[in-house]
Structure formats: structure tokens, C-alpha cells
Amino acid sequence: MTRTKTLSVAAALGVVVALAMIFFYAPTEAVQGQVQRIFYIHVPSAWISYLAFFIVAAASILVLARGRDYERWDRIASASAEVGLVFTTVFLATGIIWAKRAWGVWWSWDARLTSTLVLWLIYGGYVAFRNMSVPGERRARLSAVIGIVGAIDLPVVHFAVLWWNSAHPDATVLSPGGPDLPGSMLVTLLVSLAAFTVVFSAMLVARIRVDAAEAHIAAAPELARA
Amino acid sequence: MRKIGVLLAKDALAEWRSFERFSTLGLFAAAVLLTLNFSLPVGSSARPQAAAGFVWAAVLFAAILELRTSFESERRDGTLDGLRAAPIDHTSLFVAKALSSFVVVAVLGSVVVAVTAALFVGRLDGLAPAIGIVVLGTFGLVGWGTLFAAAASGTRAADVVLPVLLFPLLAPQTISCVRLLSSYLTGEPLADAATGFVLLGTFDLLSWGTSILLFDYVLEE
């Protein structure tokens, strides 16, 4: 089996196991009830979002540092940004659903959701920029600059949003679980996190392969001529 | 240092002859304020509280326009290649371009604050510190603004991508400027104003520091 296939099969199995644990193994939360189970999707997708954008930043630095040999890292950065955007969307969507059930509003402008929305917009801009520019070395360099600046900006965004939020006493800061999470909940969360990581890796590897294949096809007419 | 002065004088002379940037940006900012004003009900008592957000929105939109023209006019007239070929290091080029936009937007922003304080809030007490906030905010804004304007210039994506990228990146600056401005314009004290100033200063430093480091990669063709 190829690496992509192995990863895909592992991802599918992981998701089945994680879903089974979320619905049949993890206990029903006392206060919030069934809706709290969305926590096992919400939190891992947040972690994966940050992992993905960390990969974007690291690969972007390598694009600029490696000079001529930039293509590989550029491919990794762009794939990670696209897949990361999917997981950030999942994080925001589950956050919206959970907020409606738990607090009665779709969107509360709480600090974490707001800074994730900013994150989503930054990487949305990154992907939009790539889609609208001509592929090549200049696009790789410019998107690397965006990837690095975006990563530097995130902590500042986080603190700014916290400060902004501190003046709104009506906004509830969501703190699901915390360190006193019961054992079975923690195990479910960790299994779900592992499954999400495998899904992310499978999507990342597949995306990189598609991108490489596209570049290969684009270069084919030139190769035929030569 | 002298090179930066020469580049700034060039932009100033072009502006002196055409008066293009100030006149269009001034009209644009006025149009933005007018439009935003219609978002409030007639006789609304929320006008003073909304004023700070209006100021920042007008400054931000005008800045996007200014940053676009700053590079696009050079590219259109073919002078960008001249600048790139001139014996000027890219850092000086960045500093000159950013300072030139900074002067334009900061002057415009100060006028916008004064007008808004008079028309929307009805008091001019906190005007001096409010202008200071806008000037500080503009400084950070033009850092990354110039970097990305240079990056976007000449691409099909330029018009769309610059605001799409800049607005979320500038979120911290927007938050600190609007809250501090609001406090000075309305006279309502802000408990943790010091944090706002630290945020503003940190952002200014980060925006200029990273732009100077990365401008080389953006300018190469």
C-alpha cells in the first residue's frame, strides 16, 4: 500500500473508533447534557488548526531560507494552509452550534472564537492570494512572507482580543473540562485528538501529492517539446 | 538616511504638483463618514460611542487606497523598475515608501478625528491625545500595509487581496485604537488604558521590524 492509502485507511479507522467512544463510552455531562459531546470534535479541531498554521510558518521560513530548492516547502506550506482552513472551519462551526445550545446565542464574541475567526480570515487571505497569483518562485516567496507575518500576528491578536473582551463582563469565557476532566472524558478526548491528527496527516499528504501531480501535468507540454 | 530623504522629497514633490493623494483621500474619508453615519438611527444617543469606530474605519479604508496608489502609480509609470535598479538598499526604499504613506494617512487621520469629535461627539477636550492615538495607529498600519502593497502590486489579486489580508492582520491595532480613541473622545476613563498603549507600541514595532526584514523578498521579481 502506498503511504497515502495507509494513512487514509488509518484515518478512517481512527474516526470510527473516536466516534464510537464519543457516543458510547464518554459519559453524558451533568450540566450541559448530550450537546457537550461536541467538545470531542471542537477541541481537537482547534489543536489541529494551530498545528497546521505552525507548519505553514515553519515551511514558509524554509521557503525563504532554501532559495532555489523552495518548491517542496512551498507545497507543504500551501497544503497545510488549505487543510488547516478546513479544520478551523470545523472549529468555528462546532463553536457556533455549541454556543447556541449552551448560551442561547449563535455567536458570543468570546475571546477564543473571535481570535479564531481572525485566524480563519488570515489564512483565508493566504489561500485566496495563492489562488489568484501566477504559480512560480515569486508566488512561493510572497506567500511565505504572508505565512510568516500571519504567525507573528497571532499572539498579538490573541492578547488584543482578550483585552477587548475584558471590558465586556457579559461575555462568558468558555472553559470546557479543564484539568479536572474525568478520566473517561480525557481518554475520549485524546483518542479523538489522535484520530484528528491522522486525518489531518492523510489530507496533508494527499494534498501535497495532488499539487505535485498538477505541477507535473503543467510541465508536460514543455517536456514533450524538449 | 540621505537616500530616504531624497525618496521622500520625490513623493512630496509629486504630491505638491498634483495634490492627487490628499484631495481624493479627503473626499473618500468624508464619504465613508457620511455612509457610516447613516448606519445609526436619526438622533441616536450612541453617536459619541460610535465615533471612534467611524474614525478608524475611515482611516483604514483611506489607508488601503493610499497604499494601493503608492505602488501602483510607480508601476504604472515604470518608475518602480528605476527604483529597484537605483543604488538604494531595499530597507531605505521600504522606509521611504512607508513614511510617505504614513505622513499622508496621519495628516488625513488627524483631520478626520477633529471633524468627528466636533460633529459626532460635540466635545474637543480629548482631541490632542486622540490625534496621538491615530498617529500611533497609522504608524503600525503602514508597516505591514506597505509590505503587502508591494507584494500585491502587479498581481491580478492586488485589489482584492490587500484588504482581505490586511484587515484581519490589523485586528489588534483596530482593537487598541478604537478603545483608546473612544475613551478620549467621550471622556469616559478606561481602566486598563496602559495595556492598550503597550499593544499599540508592540504592534508598531512588530509591523516595522518584520517588514524591514522581509521587504527584500517582496521586492525581487
Tab-separated table of C-alpha atoms in Angstrom:
chain	number	residue	atom	x	y	z
A	1	MET	CA	0.000	0.000	0.000
A	2	THR	CA	1.196	3.492	-0.711
A	3	ARG	CA	1.736	5.943	2.087
A	4	THR	CA	-1.387	7.873	1.120
A	5	LYS	CA	-3.522	4.710	1.207
A	6	THR	CA	-2.128	3.532	4.542
A	7	LEU	CA	-2.784	6.934	6.061
A	8	SER	CA	-6.309	7.092	4.623
A	9	VAL	CA	-7.237	3.660	5.990
A	10	ALA	CA	-5.766	4.570	9.391
A	11	ALA	CA	-7.702	7.853	9.339
A	12	ALA	CA	-10.990	6.095	8.538
A	13	LEU	CA	-10.469	3.538	11.323
A	14	GLY	CA	-9.464	6.271	13.749
A	15	VAL	CA	-12.601	8.274	13.053
A	16	VAL	CA	-14.831	5.214	13.577
A	17	VAL	CA	-13.166	4.408	16.904
A	18	ALA	CA	-13.285	8.056	18.029
A	19	LEU	CA	-16.976	8.410	17.106
A	20	ALA	CA	-17.841	5.169	18.908
A	21	MET	CA	-16.070	6.418	22.033
A	22	ILE	CA	-17.676	9.862	21.828
A	23	PHE	CA	-21.206	8.451	21.675
A	24	PHE	CA	-20.970	5.188	23.641
A	25	TYR	CA	-18.006	5.389	26.000
A	26	ALA	CA	-17.788	9.001	27.198
A	27	PRO	CA	-20.287	9.813	29.983
A	28	THR	CA	-23.074	12.368	29.466
A	29	GLU	CA	-22.063	15.643	31.040
A	30	ALA	CA	-24.166	16.540	34.107
A	31	VAL	CA	-24.983	20.190	33.358
A	32	GLN	CA	-24.975	20.521	29.557
A	33	GLY	CA	-26.159	17.029	28.642
A	34	GLN	CA	-25.673	15.442	25.219
A	35	VAL	CA	-24.561	18.646	23.485
A	36	GLN	CA	-21.308	18.603	25.440
A	37	ARG	CA	-20.154	15.665	23.239
A	38	ILE	CA	-19.384	18.222	20.522
A	39	PHE	CA	-16.407	19.086	22.751
A	40	TYR	CA	-14.574	15.987	21.403
A	41	ILE	CA	-14.786	17.414	17.878
A	42	HIS	CA	-14.409	21.097	18.809
A	43	VAL	CA	-11.194	20.901	20.839
A	44	PRO	CA	-9.192	18.558	18.544
A	45	SER	CA	-10.068	20.690	15.502
A	46	ALA	CA	-8.713	23.736	17.338
A	47	TRP	CA	-5.472	21.924	18.118
A	48	ILE	CA	-5.135	20.768	14.542
A	49	SER	CA	-5.755	24.344	13.295
A	50	TYR	CA	-2.847	25.621	15.335
A	51	LEU	CA	-0.656	22.675	14.295
A	52	ALA	CA	-1.470	23.340	10.630
A	53	PHE	CA	-0.619	27.030	10.833
A	54	PHE	CA	2.549	26.261	12.749
A	55	ILE	CA	3.540	24.017	9.828
A	56	VAL	CA	2.706	26.862	7.404
A	57	ALA	CA	5.016	29.227	9.312
A	58	ALA	CA	7.883	26.721	9.601
A	59	ALA	CA	7.655	25.712	5.926
A	60	SER	CA	7.448	29.408	4.938
A	61	ILE	CA	10.705	30.157	6.740
A	62	LEU	CA	12.312	27.254	4.869
A	63	VAL	CA	10.975	28.570	1.531
A	64	LEU	CA	12.835	31.841	2.114
A	65	ALA	CA	15.921	30.181	3.593
A	66	ARG	CA	16.349	27.470	0.941
A	67	GLY	CA	16.325	29.834	-2.043
A	68	ARG	CA	16.443	27.651	-5.175
A	69	ASP	CA	15.141	24.499	-3.512
A	70	TYR	CA	11.903	26.145	-2.433
A	71	GLU	CA	9.273	24.029	-4.215
A	72	ARG	CA	8.982	21.232	-1.671
A	73	TRP	CA	8.435	23.559	1.277
A	74	ASP	CA	6.099	25.783	-0.685
A	75	ARG	CA	3.967	22.744	-1.447
A	76	ILE	CA	3.905	21.732	2.222
A	77	ALA	CA	3.032	25.276	3.357
A	78	SER	CA	0.164	25.693	0.907
A	79	ALA	CA	-1.266	22.214	1.563
A	80	SER	CA	-1.111	22.787	5.299
A	81	ALA	CA	-2.846	26.164	4.979
A	82	GLU	CA	-5.686	24.692	2.929
A	83	VAL	CA	-6.234	21.689	5.181
A	84	GLY	CA	-5.816	23.906	8.254
A	85	LEU	CA	-8.541	26.174	6.944
A	86	VAL	CA	-10.902	23.179	6.782
A	87	PHE	CA	-10.227	22.311	10.425
A	88	THR	CA	-10.589	25.946	11.511
A	89	THR	CA	-13.968	25.978	9.768
A	90	VAL	CA	-14.940	22.851	11.710
A	91	PHE	CA	-13.793	24.535	14.926
A	92	LEU	CA	-15.863	27.654	14.218
A	93	ALA	CA	-18.921	25.676	13.082
A	94	THR	CA	-18.917	23.419	16.159
A	95	GLY	CA	-18.346	26.505	18.318
A	96	ILE	CA	-21.409	28.188	16.833
A	97	ILE	CA	-23.593	25.097	17.335
A	98	TRP	CA	-22.368	24.592	20.889
A	99	ALA	CA	-22.828	28.264	21.790
A	100	LYS	CA	-26.447	28.190	20.609
A	101	ARG	CA	-27.255	25.237	22.877
A	102	ALA	CA	-25.148	26.282	25.863
A	103	TRP	CA	-25.652	30.064	25.935
A	104	GLY	CA	-28.666	30.559	23.654
A	105	VAL	CA	-26.770	32.673	21.107
A	106	TRP	CA	-25.090	31.629	17.880
A	107	TRP	CA	-22.127	33.891	18.319
A	108	SER	CA	-20.947	35.386	21.600
A	109	TRP	CA	-17.759	37.222	20.539
A	110	ASP	CA	-15.946	35.383	23.308
A	111	ALA	CA	-12.171	35.727	23.110
A	112	ARG	CA	-11.326	32.307	21.729
A	113	LEU	CA	-13.955	32.295	18.976
A	114	THR	CA	-13.052	35.855	17.952
A	115	SER	CA	-9.333	35.211	17.671
A	116	THR	CA	-10.051	32.001	15.750
A	117	LEU	CA	-12.216	33.997	13.358
A	118	VAL	CA	-9.252	36.337	12.779
A	119	LEU	CA	-7.020	33.283	12.236
A	120	TRP	CA	-9.514	31.885	9.733
A	121	LEU	CA	-9.581	35.186	7.827
A	122	ILE	CA	-5.779	35.480	7.709
A	123	TYR	CA	-5.336	32.008	6.248
A	124	GLY	CA	-8.359	32.506	4.011
A	125	GLY	CA	-6.478	35.530	2.635
A	126	TYR	CA	-3.343	33.405	2.254
A	127	VAL	CA	-5.201	30.776	0.220
A	128	ALA	CA	-7.037	33.458	-1.821
A	129	PHE	CA	-3.717	35.145	-2.612
A	130	ARG	CA	-2.225	31.871	-3.853
A	131	ASN	CA	-5.249	31.051	-5.969
A	132	MET	CA	-5.135	34.444	-7.660
A	133	SER	CA	-1.383	34.604	-8.348
A	134	VAL	CA	0.675	33.004	-11.079
A	135	PRO	CA	2.388	29.830	-9.801
A	136	GLY	CA	6.129	30.071	-9.526
A	137	GLU	CA	9.029	31.247	-7.443
A	138	ARG	CA	7.632	34.746	-6.809
A	139	ARG	CA	4.310	33.379	-5.550
A	140	ALA	CA	6.183	30.995	-3.257
A	141	ARG	CA	8.225	33.873	-1.830
A	142	LEU	CA	5.255	36.199	-1.349
A	143	SER	CA	3.069	33.554	0.266
A	144	ALA	CA	5.953	32.655	2.572
A	145	VAL	CA	6.053	36.299	3.699
A	146	ILE	CA	2.291	36.174	4.374
A	147	GLY	CA	2.676	32.863	6.247
A	148	ILE	CA	5.406	34.266	8.493
A	149	VAL	CA	3.662	37.587	9.200
A	150	GLY	CA	0.404	35.737	9.942
A	151	ALA	CA	2.134	33.528	12.517
A	152	ILE	CA	3.812	36.542	14.175
A	153	ASP	CA	0.491	38.350	14.323
A	154	LEU	CA	-1.469	35.550	16.016
A	155	PRO	CA	-0.210	36.004	19.594
A	156	VAL	CA	-0.812	39.770	19.339
A	157	VAL	CA	-4.323	39.118	18.037
A	158	HIS	CA	-4.925	36.771	20.950
A	159	PHE	CA	-3.850	39.304	23.601
A	160	ALA	CA	-5.699	42.149	21.893
A	161	VAL	CA	-8.907	40.142	21.790
A	162	LEU	CA	-8.532	39.142	25.460
A	163	TRP	CA	-8.043	42.797	26.422
A	164	TRP	CA	-11.003	43.867	24.287
A	165	ASN	CA	-13.157	41.154	25.823
A	166	SER	CA	-12.213	42.054	29.397
A	167	ALA	CA	-14.382	45.170	29.130
A	168	HIS	CA	-17.470	43.101	28.344
A	169	PRO	CA	-18.470	41.441	31.610
A	170	ASP	CA	-21.484	39.811	29.954
A	171	ALA	CA	-19.279	37.701	27.723
A	172	THR	CA	-18.731	34.298	29.250
A	173	VAL	CA	-15.345	32.738	28.790
A	174	LEU	CA	-15.856	29.150	27.874
A	175	SER	CA	-13.685	26.719	29.785
A	176	PRO	CA	-14.759	23.200	28.944
A	177	GLY	CA	-13.218	20.477	31.035
A	178	GLY	CA	-10.029	21.912	32.353
A	179	PRO	CA	-7.578	19.867	34.387
A	180	ASP	CA	-10.321	18.196	36.450
A	181	LEU	CA	-11.721	16.367	33.419
A	182	PRO	CA	-12.936	12.868	34.451
A	183	GLY	CA	-10.720	10.034	33.207
A	184	SER	CA	-13.133	8.606	30.624
A	185	MET	CA	-13.676	12.055	29.113
A	186	LEU	CA	-9.940	12.673	28.923
A	187	VAL	CA	-9.340	9.301	27.242
A	188	THR	CA	-12.062	10.033	24.665
A	189	LEU	CA	-10.563	13.462	24.009
A	190	LEU	CA	-7.087	12.005	23.498
A	191	VAL	CA	-8.366	9.256	21.160
A	192	SER	CA	-10.304	11.853	19.191
A	193	LEU	CA	-7.225	14.071	19.023
A	194	ALA	CA	-5.118	11.169	17.733
A	195	ALA	CA	-7.777	10.365	15.104
A	196	PHE	CA	-7.924	14.015	14.005
A	197	THR	CA	-4.141	14.132	13.700
A	198	VAL	CA	-4.142	11.068	11.437
A	199	VAL	CA	-6.976	12.550	9.336
A	200	PHE	CA	-5.009	15.789	9.059
A	201	SER	CA	-1.832	13.958	8.019
A	202	ALA	CA	-3.731	11.913	5.414
A	203	MET	CA	-5.311	15.059	3.951
A	204	LEU	CA	-1.982	16.895	4.008
A	205	VAL	CA	-0.097	14.123	2.202
A	206	ALA	CA	-2.902	13.734	-0.344
A	207	ARG	CA	-2.986	17.495	-0.993
A	208	ILE	CA	0.783	17.646	-1.460
A	209	ARG	CA	0.568	14.759	-3.963
A	210	VAL	CA	-2.229	16.453	-5.914
A	211	ASP	CA	-0.206	19.647	-6.052
A	212	ALA	CA	2.889	17.806	-7.266
A	213	ALA	CA	0.804	15.997	-9.908
A	214	GLU	CA	-0.672	19.316	-11.078
A	215	ALA	CA	2.806	20.810	-11.436
A	216	HIS	CA	3.879	17.695	-13.342
A	217	ILE	CA	0.941	17.990	-15.766
A	218	ALA	CA	1.553	21.718	-16.228
A	219	ALA	CA	5.161	20.969	-17.140
A	220	ALA	CA	4.249	18.099	-19.505
A	221	PRO	CA	3.846	20.116	-22.749
A	222	GLU	CA	7.278	21.658	-22.223
A	223	LEU	CA	8.778	18.245	-21.574
A	224	ALA	CA	7.156	16.871	-24.745
A	225	ARG	CA	8.571	19.727	-26.776
A	226	ALA	CA	12.040	19.208	-25.368
B	1	MET	CA	19.443	58.445	5.680
B	2	ARG	CA	20.030	60.894	2.830
B	3	LYS	CA	18.624	58.361	0.359
B	4	ILE	CA	15.416	58.140	2.368
B	5	GLY	CA	15.244	61.951	2.290
B	6	VAL	CA	15.650	62.017	-1.499
B	7	LEU	CA	12.893	59.417	-1.969
B	8	LEU	CA	10.570	61.270	0.394
B	9	ALA	CA	11.239	64.564	-1.407
B	10	LYS	CA	10.353	62.837	-4.689
B	11	ASP	CA	6.970	61.692	-3.324
B	12	ALA	CA	6.367	65.104	-1.733
B	13	LEU	CA	7.109	66.912	-4.992
B	14	ALA	CA	4.761	64.631	-6.940
B	15	GLU	CA	2.060	65.303	-4.364
B	16	TRP	CA	2.737	69.071	-4.357
B	17	ARG	CA	2.299	69.211	-8.137
B	18	SER	CA	-0.821	67.061	-8.417
B	19	PHE	CA	-2.417	67.324	-4.966
B	20	GLU	CA	-3.923	63.997	-6.024
B	21	ARG	CA	-3.497	61.911	-2.901
B	22	PHE	CA	-4.772	64.397	-0.297
B	23	SER	CA	-7.759	65.552	-2.317
B	24	THR	CA	-9.024	62.079	-3.276
B	25	LEU	CA	-8.337	60.581	0.150
B	26	GLY	CA	-10.001	63.501	1.935
B	27	LEU	CA	-13.126	63.168	-0.166
B	28	PHE	CA	-13.089	59.407	0.301
B	29	ALA	CA	-12.807	59.680	4.095
B	30	ALA	CA	-15.687	62.169	4.144
B	31	ALA	CA	-17.786	59.786	2.046
B	32	VAL	CA	-17.011	56.910	4.443
B	33	LEU	CA	-18.041	59.006	7.468
B	34	LEU	CA	-21.263	60.015	5.740
B	35	THR	CA	-22.100	56.411	4.895
B	36	LEU	CA	-21.306	55.157	8.405
B	37	ASN	CA	-23.420	57.928	9.907
B	38	PHE	CA	-26.459	56.519	8.116
B	39	SER	CA	-25.933	53.255	9.992
B	40	LEU	CA	-27.187	54.987	13.166
B	41	PRO	CA	-30.828	55.930	13.693
B	42	VAL	CA	-31.632	59.653	13.452
B	43	GLY	CA	-30.995	61.371	16.793
B	44	SER	CA	-29.305	58.277	18.231
B	45	SER	CA	-27.558	58.804	21.563
B	46	ALA	CA	-24.928	56.217	20.597
B	47	ARG	CA	-23.208	58.685	18.263
B	48	PRO	CA	-20.312	59.604	20.626
B	49	GLN	CA	-19.623	55.918	21.400
B	50	ALA	CA	-19.706	55.013	17.712
B	51	ALA	CA	-17.399	57.905	16.739
B	52	ALA	CA	-14.133	56.066	17.495
B	53	GLY	CA	-15.081	53.141	15.272
B	54	PHE	CA	-16.083	55.535	12.498
B	55	VAL	CA	-12.724	57.330	12.684
B	56	TRP	CA	-10.775	54.092	12.475
B	57	ALA	CA	-12.910	52.733	9.625
B	58	ALA	CA	-12.369	55.940	7.631
B	59	VAL	CA	-8.608	55.882	8.322
B	60	LEU	CA	-8.304	52.187	7.453
B	61	PHE	CA	-10.227	52.460	4.183
B	62	ALA	CA	-8.343	55.595	3.140
B	63	ALA	CA	-5.034	53.898	4.036
B	64	ILE	CA	-5.837	50.937	1.772
B	65	LEU	CA	-6.482	53.356	-1.082
B	66	GLU	CA	-3.265	55.264	-0.368
B	67	LEU	CA	-1.149	52.103	-0.132
B	68	ARG	CA	-2.546	50.825	-3.407
B	69	THR	CA	-1.803	54.039	-5.303
B	70	SER	CA	1.618	54.396	-3.671
B	71	PHE	CA	2.936	51.326	-5.512
B	72	GLU	CA	0.545	51.152	-8.423
B	73	SER	CA	1.458	54.654	-9.655
B	74	GLU	CA	5.157	53.712	-9.575
B	75	ARG	CA	4.421	50.537	-11.513
B	76	ARG	CA	2.144	52.313	-13.988
B	77	ASP	CA	4.757	54.939	-14.784
B	78	GLY	CA	7.507	52.336	-14.945
B	79	THR	CA	9.406	54.049	-12.139
B	80	LEU	CA	9.346	51.010	-9.861
B	81	ASP	CA	11.972	49.317	-12.041
B	82	GLY	CA	14.013	52.506	-11.810
B	83	LEU	CA	13.793	52.465	-8.025
B	84	ARG	CA	14.737	48.794	-7.923
B	85	ALA	CA	17.729	49.406	-10.162
B	86	ALA	CA	18.855	52.559	-8.310
B	87	PRO	CA	21.763	52.219	-5.871
B	88	ILE	CA	19.370	52.286	-2.951
B	89	ASP	CA	19.147	49.422	-0.493
B	90	HIS	CA	15.702	47.925	-0.131
B	91	THR	CA	15.446	48.916	3.525
B	92	SER	CA	15.723	52.620	2.638
B	93	LEU	CA	13.171	52.097	-0.107
B	94	PHE	CA	10.774	50.490	2.335
B	95	VAL	CA	11.283	53.185	4.970
B	96	ALA	CA	10.765	55.975	2.433
B	97	LYS	CA	7.630	54.423	0.932
B	98	ALA	CA	6.151	53.630	4.346
B	99	LEU	CA	6.972	57.096	5.746
B	100	SER	CA	5.458	58.774	2.721
B	101	SER	CA	2.191	56.864	3.194
B	102	PHE	CA	2.422	57.443	6.950
B	103	VAL	CA	2.552	61.241	6.531
B	104	VAL	CA	-0.411	61.248	4.157
B	105	VAL	CA	-2.623	58.957	6.259
B	106	ALA	CA	-1.599	60.502	9.616
B	107	VAL	CA	-2.440	64.041	8.447
B	108	LEU	CA	-5.716	62.832	6.998
B	109	GLY	CA	-6.472	60.841	10.165
B	110	SER	CA	-5.874	63.882	12.372
B	111	VAL	CA	-8.364	65.887	10.337
B	112	VAL	CA	-10.864	63.023	10.489
B	113	VAL	CA	-10.529	62.840	14.294
B	114	ALA	CA	-11.049	66.592	14.659
B	115	VAL	CA	-14.081	66.607	12.365
B	116	THR	CA	-15.601	63.566	14.068
B	117	ALA	CA	-15.005	64.978	17.553
B	118	ALA	CA	-16.777	68.184	16.581
B	119	LEU	CA	-19.679	66.705	14.612
B	120	PHE	CA	-20.325	63.342	16.272
B	121	VAL	CA	-19.219	63.820	19.876
B	122	GLY	CA	-19.628	67.547	20.323
B	123	ARG	CA	-16.594	67.992	22.563
B	124	LEU	CA	-12.964	68.741	21.732
B	125	ASP	CA	-11.381	68.126	25.167
B	126	GLY	CA	-9.558	64.887	24.406
B	127	LEU	CA	-8.604	65.898	20.896
B	128	ALA	CA	-4.802	66.097	21.330
B	129	PRO	CA	-4.364	62.582	22.793
B	130	ALA	CA	-6.934	61.248	20.307
B	131	ILE	CA	-4.838	62.574	17.427
B	132	GLY	CA	-1.801	60.966	19.065
B	133	ILE	CA	-3.579	57.580	19.090
B	134	VAL	CA	-4.487	57.852	15.410
B	135	VAL	CA	-0.909	58.816	14.522
B	136	LEU	CA	0.494	55.866	16.508
B	137	GLY	CA	-2.091	53.538	14.982
B	138	THR	CA	-1.318	54.739	11.469
B	139	PHE	CA	2.383	54.109	12.030
B	140	GLY	CA	1.812	50.390	12.634
B	141	LEU	CA	-0.741	50.243	9.855
B	142	VAL	CA	1.612	51.496	7.132
B	143	GLY	CA	4.337	48.988	8.104
B	144	TRP	CA	2.588	45.812	7.038
B	145	GLY	CA	0.464	47.899	4.703
B	146	THR	CA	3.495	48.882	2.622
B	147	LEU	CA	4.912	45.349	2.745
B	148	PHE	CA	1.703	43.818	1.399
B	149	ALA	CA	1.008	46.636	-1.046
B	150	ALA	CA	4.406	45.890	-2.579
B	151	ALA	CA	3.637	42.168	-2.552
B	152	ALA	CA	0.208	42.562	-4.124
B	153	SER	CA	1.217	45.174	-6.708
B	154	GLY	CA	1.347	43.806	-10.202
B	155	THR	CA	-0.656	40.701	-9.389
B	156	ARG	CA	-4.169	40.013	-10.595
B	157	ALA	CA	-5.050	39.733	-6.941
B	158	ALA	CA	-3.950	43.231	-5.912
B	159	ASP	CA	-7.315	44.933	-5.440
B	160	VAL	CA	-8.945	42.093	-3.570
B	161	VAL	CA	-6.092	40.634	-1.636
B	162	LEU	CA	-4.691	43.729	0.045
B	163	PRO	CA	-7.767	44.447	2.197
B	164	VAL	CA	-8.536	40.742	2.633
B	165	LEU	CA	-5.086	40.193	4.110
B	166	LEU	CA	-4.624	43.469	5.925
B	167	PHE	CA	-7.924	43.831	7.783
B	168	PRO	CA	-7.587	40.645	9.844
B	169	LEU	CA	-3.834	41.168	10.353
B	170	LEU	CA	-4.571	44.660	11.679
B	171	ALA	CA	-7.207	43.391	14.134
B	172	PRO	CA	-5.015	44.084	17.217
B	173	GLN	CA	-4.346	47.622	16.010
B	174	THR	CA	-8.045	48.177	15.344
B	175	ILE	CA	-8.968	46.957	18.823
B	176	SER	CA	-6.448	49.084	20.723
B	177	CYS	CA	-7.007	52.218	18.630
B	178	VAL	CA	-10.793	52.121	18.787
B	179	ARG	CA	-10.910	51.527	22.545
B	180	LEU	CA	-8.356	54.209	23.394
B	181	LEU	CA	-9.895	56.682	20.945
B	182	SER	CA	-13.351	56.072	22.322
B	183	SER	CA	-12.136	56.786	25.840
B	184	TYR	CA	-10.505	60.099	24.870
B	185	LEU	CA	-13.285	61.283	22.580
B	186	THR	CA	-16.116	60.604	25.024
B	187	GLY	CA	-14.160	61.415	28.189
B	188	GLU	CA	-15.078	58.075	29.765
B	189	PRO	CA	-11.946	56.774	31.511
B	190	LEU	CA	-10.564	53.402	30.500
B	191	ALA	CA	-9.435	51.254	33.426
B	192	ASP	CA	-6.587	49.433	31.693
B	193	ALA	CA	-5.517	52.063	29.169
B	194	ALA	CA	-1.838	51.188	29.750
B	195	THR	CA	-2.400	47.732	28.220
B	196	GLY	CA	-3.846	49.420	25.156
B	197	PHE	CA	-0.742	51.553	24.719
B	198	VAL	CA	1.535	48.534	25.183
B	199	LEU	CA	-0.451	46.698	22.495
B	200	LEU	CA	-0.252	49.687	20.170
B	201	GLY	CA	3.517	50.056	20.660
B	202	THR	CA	4.168	46.319	20.316
B	203	PHE	CA	2.220	46.212	17.092
B	204	ASP	CA	4.071	49.240	15.677
B	205	LEU	CA	7.443	47.633	16.435
B	206	LEU	CA	6.448	44.206	15.076
B	207	SER	CA	4.951	45.649	11.928
B	208	TRP	CA	8.017	47.743	11.064
B	209	GLY	CA	10.579	45.181	12.253
B	210	THR	CA	9.215	42.257	10.247
B	211	SER	CA	8.580	44.429	7.192
B	212	ILE	CA	12.172	45.675	7.122
B	213	LEU	CA	13.406	42.085	7.453
B	214	LEU	CA	11.097	40.685	4.770
B	215	PHE	CA	10.909	43.555	2.250
B	216	ASP	CA	13.836	42.152	0.240
B	217	TYR	CA	11.885	39.002	-0.588
B	218	VAL	CA	8.851	41.001	-1.678
B	219	LEU	CA	10.617	43.418	-3.980
B	220	GLU	CA	12.594	40.873	-6.025
B	221	GLU	CA	10.864	39.986	-9.286
